[in-house]
Amino acid sequence: GAVVSQHPSRVICKSGTSVKIECRSLDFQATTMFWYRQFPKKSLMLMATSNEGSKATYEQGVEKDKFLINHASLTLSTLTVTSAHPEDSSFYICSARDLALSYNEQFFGPGTRLTVL
Amino acid sequence: GQNIDQPTEMTATEGAIVQINCTYQTSGFNGLFWYQQHAGEAPTFLSYNVLDGLEEKGRFSSFLSRSKGYSYLLLKELQMKDSASYLCAVMDSNYQLIWGAGTKLIIKP
């Protein structure tokens, strides 16, 4: 149980285009979803926290107009990188939390490798 | 500020035992997690400690001392597939995970 999927797994796009990444909890209801990015050989950096039906809470330094997050249902959250630039190239990982579990564990999706040319 | 410290890299021999340490300073404490991450993949859950002591799960064990702000992950009978980064993360008073930078573990034959 507690499986999180992410789509696409890899995406290459041209500079200036927008890219949407989907994060789905397959067998549980995710009241909260988290979006991380990870640069090579670095740890996870939390970008934003989204609760179903409400606006996402962005971490300091993360542009909310550039990284649009929508958490429309208890099983789906999307991250849209708008007007992507090469510096947005990174590994984006979502995780989901089910408050029904005993210790608030986050379940991670497999990640999306974004390359902006 | 909040801080998680763990060694950047460690090397061990196949079949041996290795201990990866993690020290933390956070605003509040709601548990400490260890995750394994292979290159290019997402983290996978290894262990969770919220009370002091040792939690054993097969070849992996995790220890916590809240008074010392200290945890370690112990890996026994190392296998080549254990080569990965090991991430220590603490859940703070807001139930947000604070991540360490990860320890890259290299296993040699």
Short mmCIF file of C-alpha atoms in Angstrom, two decimals:
data_model
loop_
_atom_site.label_atom_id
_atom_site.label_comp_id
_atom_site.label_asym_id
_atom_site.label_seq_id
_atom_site.Cartn_x
_atom_site.Cartn_y
_atom_site.Cartn_z
CA GLY A 1 0.00 0.00 0.00
CA ALA A 2 0.83 3.74 0.07
CA VAL A 3 2.01 4.06 -3.52
CA VAL A 4 2.65 7.42 -5.13
CA SER A 5 3.08 7.81 -8.85
CA GLN A 6 4.56 10.67 -10.79
CA HIS A 7 4.21 11.50 -14.44
CA PRO A 8 6.19 12.03 -16.55
CA SER A 9 9.35 10.38 -15.29
CA ARG A 10 11.48 12.37 -17.70
CA VAL A 11 10.78 15.46 -19.74
CA ILE A 12 12.91 17.57 -22.04
CA CYS A 13 11.54 20.92 -23.11
CA LYS A 14 12.61 24.10 -24.79
CA SER A 15 13.28 27.24 -22.84
CA GLY A 16 10.15 29.34 -22.44
CA THR A 17 7.67 26.49 -22.48
CA SER A 18 5.63 25.24 -19.53
CA VAL A 19 5.77 21.75 -18.11
CA LYS A 20 3.19 20.04 -15.93
CA ILE A 21 4.12 17.25 -13.53
CA GLU A 22 1.43 15.08 -11.95
CA CYS A 23 1.62 13.40 -8.58
CA ARG A 24 -0.97 10.79 -7.64
CA SER A 25 -1.58 8.76 -4.52
CA LEU A 26 -2.82 5.44 -5.85
CA ASP A 27 -4.22 3.64 -2.83
CA PHE A 28 -4.72 6.24 -0.15
CA GLN A 29 -6.07 9.75 0.29
CA ALA A 30 -3.31 12.30 0.53
CA THR A 31 -4.48 15.19 2.63
CA THR A 32 -1.11 16.83 2.14
CA MET A 33 1.34 16.65 -0.73
CA PHE A 34 4.85 18.02 -0.82
CA TRP A 35 6.96 19.10 -3.77
CA TYR A 36 10.73 18.88 -3.61
CA ARG A 37 13.55 19.55 -6.01
CA GLN A 38 16.96 18.01 -5.83
CA PHE A 39 20.16 19.12 -7.50
CA PRO A 40 22.90 16.58 -8.22
CA LYS A 41 24.60 15.31 -5.08
CA LYS A 42 22.45 17.58 -2.92
CA SER A 43 19.68 16.81 -0.50
CA LEU A 44 15.99 17.37 -1.03
CA MET A 45 14.82 20.97 -1.00
CA LEU A 46 11.19 21.50 -0.06
CA MET A 47 9.51 23.83 -2.53
CA ALA A 48 5.94 23.88 -1.29
CA THR A 49 3.31 22.10 0.74
CA SER A 50 -0.18 21.69 -0.62
CA ASN A 51 -3.34 20.69 1.17
CA GLU A 52 -6.33 19.47 -0.78
CA GLY A 53 -8.67 22.28 -1.70
CA SER A 54 -6.49 25.12 -0.48
CA LYS A 55 -3.62 27.20 -1.78
CA ALA A 56 -0.12 25.82 -1.53
CA THR A 57 2.33 27.15 1.02
CA TYR A 58 5.61 28.00 -0.66
CA GLU A 59 9.01 27.96 0.98
CA GLN A 60 11.05 31.12 1.11
CA GLY A 61 12.75 31.84 -2.18
CA VAL A 62 10.38 29.74 -4.29
CA GLU A 63 8.46 31.79 -6.84
CA LYS A 64 4.80 30.87 -6.64
CA ASP A 65 4.06 32.38 -10.06
CA LYS A 66 6.75 30.25 -11.62
CA PHE A 67 5.93 27.00 -9.86
CA LEU A 68 2.16 26.65 -9.92
CA ILE A 69 0.77 23.99 -7.63
CA ASN A 70 -2.75 22.66 -7.74
CA HIS A 71 -4.09 20.07 -5.30
CA ALA A 72 -7.58 19.62 -6.69
CA SER A 73 -8.39 16.26 -5.13
CA LEU A 74 -7.25 13.95 -2.36
CA THR A 75 -5.32 11.86 -4.86
CA LEU A 76 -3.84 14.37 -7.31
CA SER A 77 -1.50 17.32 -7.13
CA THR A 78 0.15 19.02 -10.09
CA LEU A 79 3.24 21.18 -10.37
CA THR A 80 3.52 23.40 -13.42
CA VAL A 81 6.86 24.96 -14.19
CA THR A 82 5.96 28.03 -16.21
CA SER A 83 8.26 29.62 -18.76
CA ALA A 84 10.96 27.10 -17.97
CA HIS A 85 14.63 28.07 -18.19
CA PRO A 86 17.76 25.92 -18.13
CA GLU A 87 18.31 26.73 -14.45
CA ASP A 88 14.99 25.00 -13.72
CA SER A 89 16.52 21.71 -14.84
CA SER A 90 16.41 19.46 -11.81
CA PHE A 91 14.95 16.33 -10.28
CA TYR A 92 11.47 17.08 -8.97
CA ILE A 93 9.99 14.72 -6.39
CA CYS A 94 6.56 14.74 -4.83
CA SER A 95 5.52 13.05 -1.64
CA ALA A 96 2.17 12.49 -0.04
CA ARG A 97 1.03 12.13 3.52
CA ASP A 98 -1.96 10.31 4.93
CA LEU A 99 -2.91 11.64 8.35
CA ALA A 100 -4.67 8.37 9.06
CA LEU A 101 -1.24 6.75 9.51
CA SER A 102 0.32 6.76 12.90
CA TYR A 103 3.43 8.75 12.32
CA ASN A 104 2.93 11.12 9.42
CA GLU A 105 5.28 9.28 7.10
CA GLN A 106 5.67 10.81 3.66
CA PHE A 107 5.48 8.45 0.71
CA PHE A 108 7.56 9.50 -2.25
CA GLY A 109 6.85 9.38 -5.92
CA PRO A 110 9.59 8.13 -8.26
CA GLY A 111 10.56 11.64 -9.33
CA THR A 112 10.59 13.59 -12.58
CA ARG A 113 13.82 14.53 -14.32
CA LEU A 114 13.30 17.88 -16.04
CA THR A 115 15.81 19.10 -18.62
CA VAL A 116 15.30 22.53 -20.12
CA LEU A 117 17.27 23.20 -23.27
CA GLY B 1 18.09 27.79 12.90
CA GLN B 2 17.36 24.19 12.11
CA ASN B 3 20.23 21.94 11.23
CA ILE B 4 20.84 18.31 10.38
CA ASP B 5 24.42 17.07 10.16
CA GLN B 6 25.62 13.80 8.69
CA PRO B 7 28.88 12.78 7.04
CA THR B 8 29.14 13.47 3.33
CA GLU B 9 30.60 10.16 2.32
CA MET B 10 31.57 6.83 3.86
CA THR B 11 33.25 3.73 2.47
CA ALA B 12 32.80 0.20 3.74
CA THR B 13 33.55 -3.36 2.67
CA GLU B 14 31.02 -5.91 1.49
CA GLY B 15 29.94 -8.12 4.39
CA ALA B 16 31.02 -5.61 7.03
CA ILE B 17 29.05 -3.30 9.32
CA VAL B 18 28.76 0.48 8.94
CA GLN B 19 27.24 3.14 11.18
CA ILE B 20 26.01 6.42 9.74
CA ASN B 21 25.57 9.17 12.31
CA CYS B 22 23.14 12.07 12.29
CA THR B 23 22.94 14.98 14.70
CA TYR B 24 20.15 17.49 14.68
CA GLN B 25 18.96 20.79 16.07
CA THR B 26 15.35 21.53 15.24
CA SER B 27 12.42 23.52 16.53
CA GLY B 28 10.47 20.71 18.07
CA PHE B 29 10.68 17.03 17.40
CA ASN B 30 8.08 14.65 16.03
CA GLY B 31 10.32 11.83 14.97
CA LEU B 32 13.40 11.05 12.92
CA PHE B 33 13.38 9.23 9.61
CA TRP B 34 16.06 7.46 7.63
CA TYR B 35 15.65 7.12 3.88
CA GLN B 36 17.73 5.35 1.25
CA GLN B 37 18.17 6.98 -2.13
CA HIS B 38 19.83 5.39 -5.13
CA ALA B 39 21.17 7.74 -7.78
CA GLY B 40 18.41 9.11 -9.98
CA GLU B 41 15.64 7.64 -7.87
CA ALA B 42 13.34 8.93 -5.17
CA PRO B 43 14.00 8.20 -1.50
CA THR B 44 12.63 5.03 0.02
CA PHE B 45 11.69 4.73 3.67
CA LEU B 46 13.98 2.75 5.95
CA SER B 47 13.09 3.59 9.53
CA TYR B 48 11.33 5.90 11.95
CA ASN B 49 12.28 6.64 15.56
CA VAL B 50 10.31 8.83 17.92
CA LEU B 51 11.32 7.29 21.25
CA ASP B 52 14.83 6.76 22.53
CA GLY B 53 16.40 3.44 21.78
CA LEU B 54 17.16 1.02 19.02
CA GLU B 55 14.75 -0.10 16.32
CA GLU B 56 15.84 -3.19 14.44
CA LYS B 57 14.54 -4.19 11.04
CA GLY B 58 16.46 -6.99 9.39
CA ARG B 59 19.96 -5.91 8.43
CA PHE B 60 19.17 -2.29 9.25
CA SER B 61 18.84 -0.76 12.72
CA SER B 62 18.29 2.83 13.79
CA PHE B 63 19.04 4.40 17.13
CA LEU B 64 17.79 7.62 18.67
CA SER B 65 18.82 9.73 21.65
CA ARG B 66 16.56 12.76 21.91
CA SER B 67 18.51 14.31 24.78
CA LYS B 68 21.66 14.28 22.65
CA GLY B 69 19.95 15.19 19.37
CA TYR B 70 21.59 12.15 17.86
CA SER B 71 20.70 9.17 15.73
CA TYR B 72 22.54 6.53 13.82
CA LEU B 73 21.69 4.04 11.12
CA LEU B 74 23.47 0.71 11.40
CA LEU B 75 23.80 -1.49 8.34
CA LYS B 76 24.98 -5.07 8.84
CA GLU B 77 26.18 -7.70 6.38
CA LEU B 78 26.69 -5.05 3.74
CA GLN B 79 25.81 -5.91 0.17
CA MET B 80 26.84 -4.12 -3.00
CA LYS B 81 23.24 -3.02 -3.52
CA ASP B 82 23.48 -1.02 -0.29
CA SER B 83 25.62 1.50 -2.16
CA ALA B 84 23.38 4.57 -2.05
CA SER B 85 22.84 7.85 -0.26
CA TYR B 86 21.27 7.69 3.18
CA LEU B 87 19.19 10.66 4.21
CA CYS B 88 18.41 11.61 7.78
CA ALA B 89 15.28 13.74 8.24
CA VAL B 90 13.66 15.16 11.36
CA MET B 91 10.00 16.10 11.61
CA ASP B 92 9.74 19.41 13.46
CA SER B 93 6.96 20.88 15.56
CA ASN B 94 5.06 21.86 12.39
CA TYR B 95 5.23 18.26 11.12
CA GLN B 96 7.56 19.39 8.39
CA LEU B 97 10.55 17.25 7.43
CA ILE B 98 13.95 18.88 7.80
CA TRP B 99 16.45 17.03 5.63
CA GLY B 100 20.12 16.35 6.05
CA ALA B 101 22.34 16.55 2.99
CA GLY B 102 22.71 12.79 2.88
CA THR B 103 25.60 10.39 3.32
CA LYS B 104 26.89 8.67 0.22
CA LEU B 105 27.83 5.11 1.14
CA ILE B 106 30.30 3.35 -1.12
CA ILE B 107 30.58 -0.42 -0.74
CA LYS B 108 33.77 -2.08 -1.96
CA PRO B 109 34.13 -5.80 -2.70
#
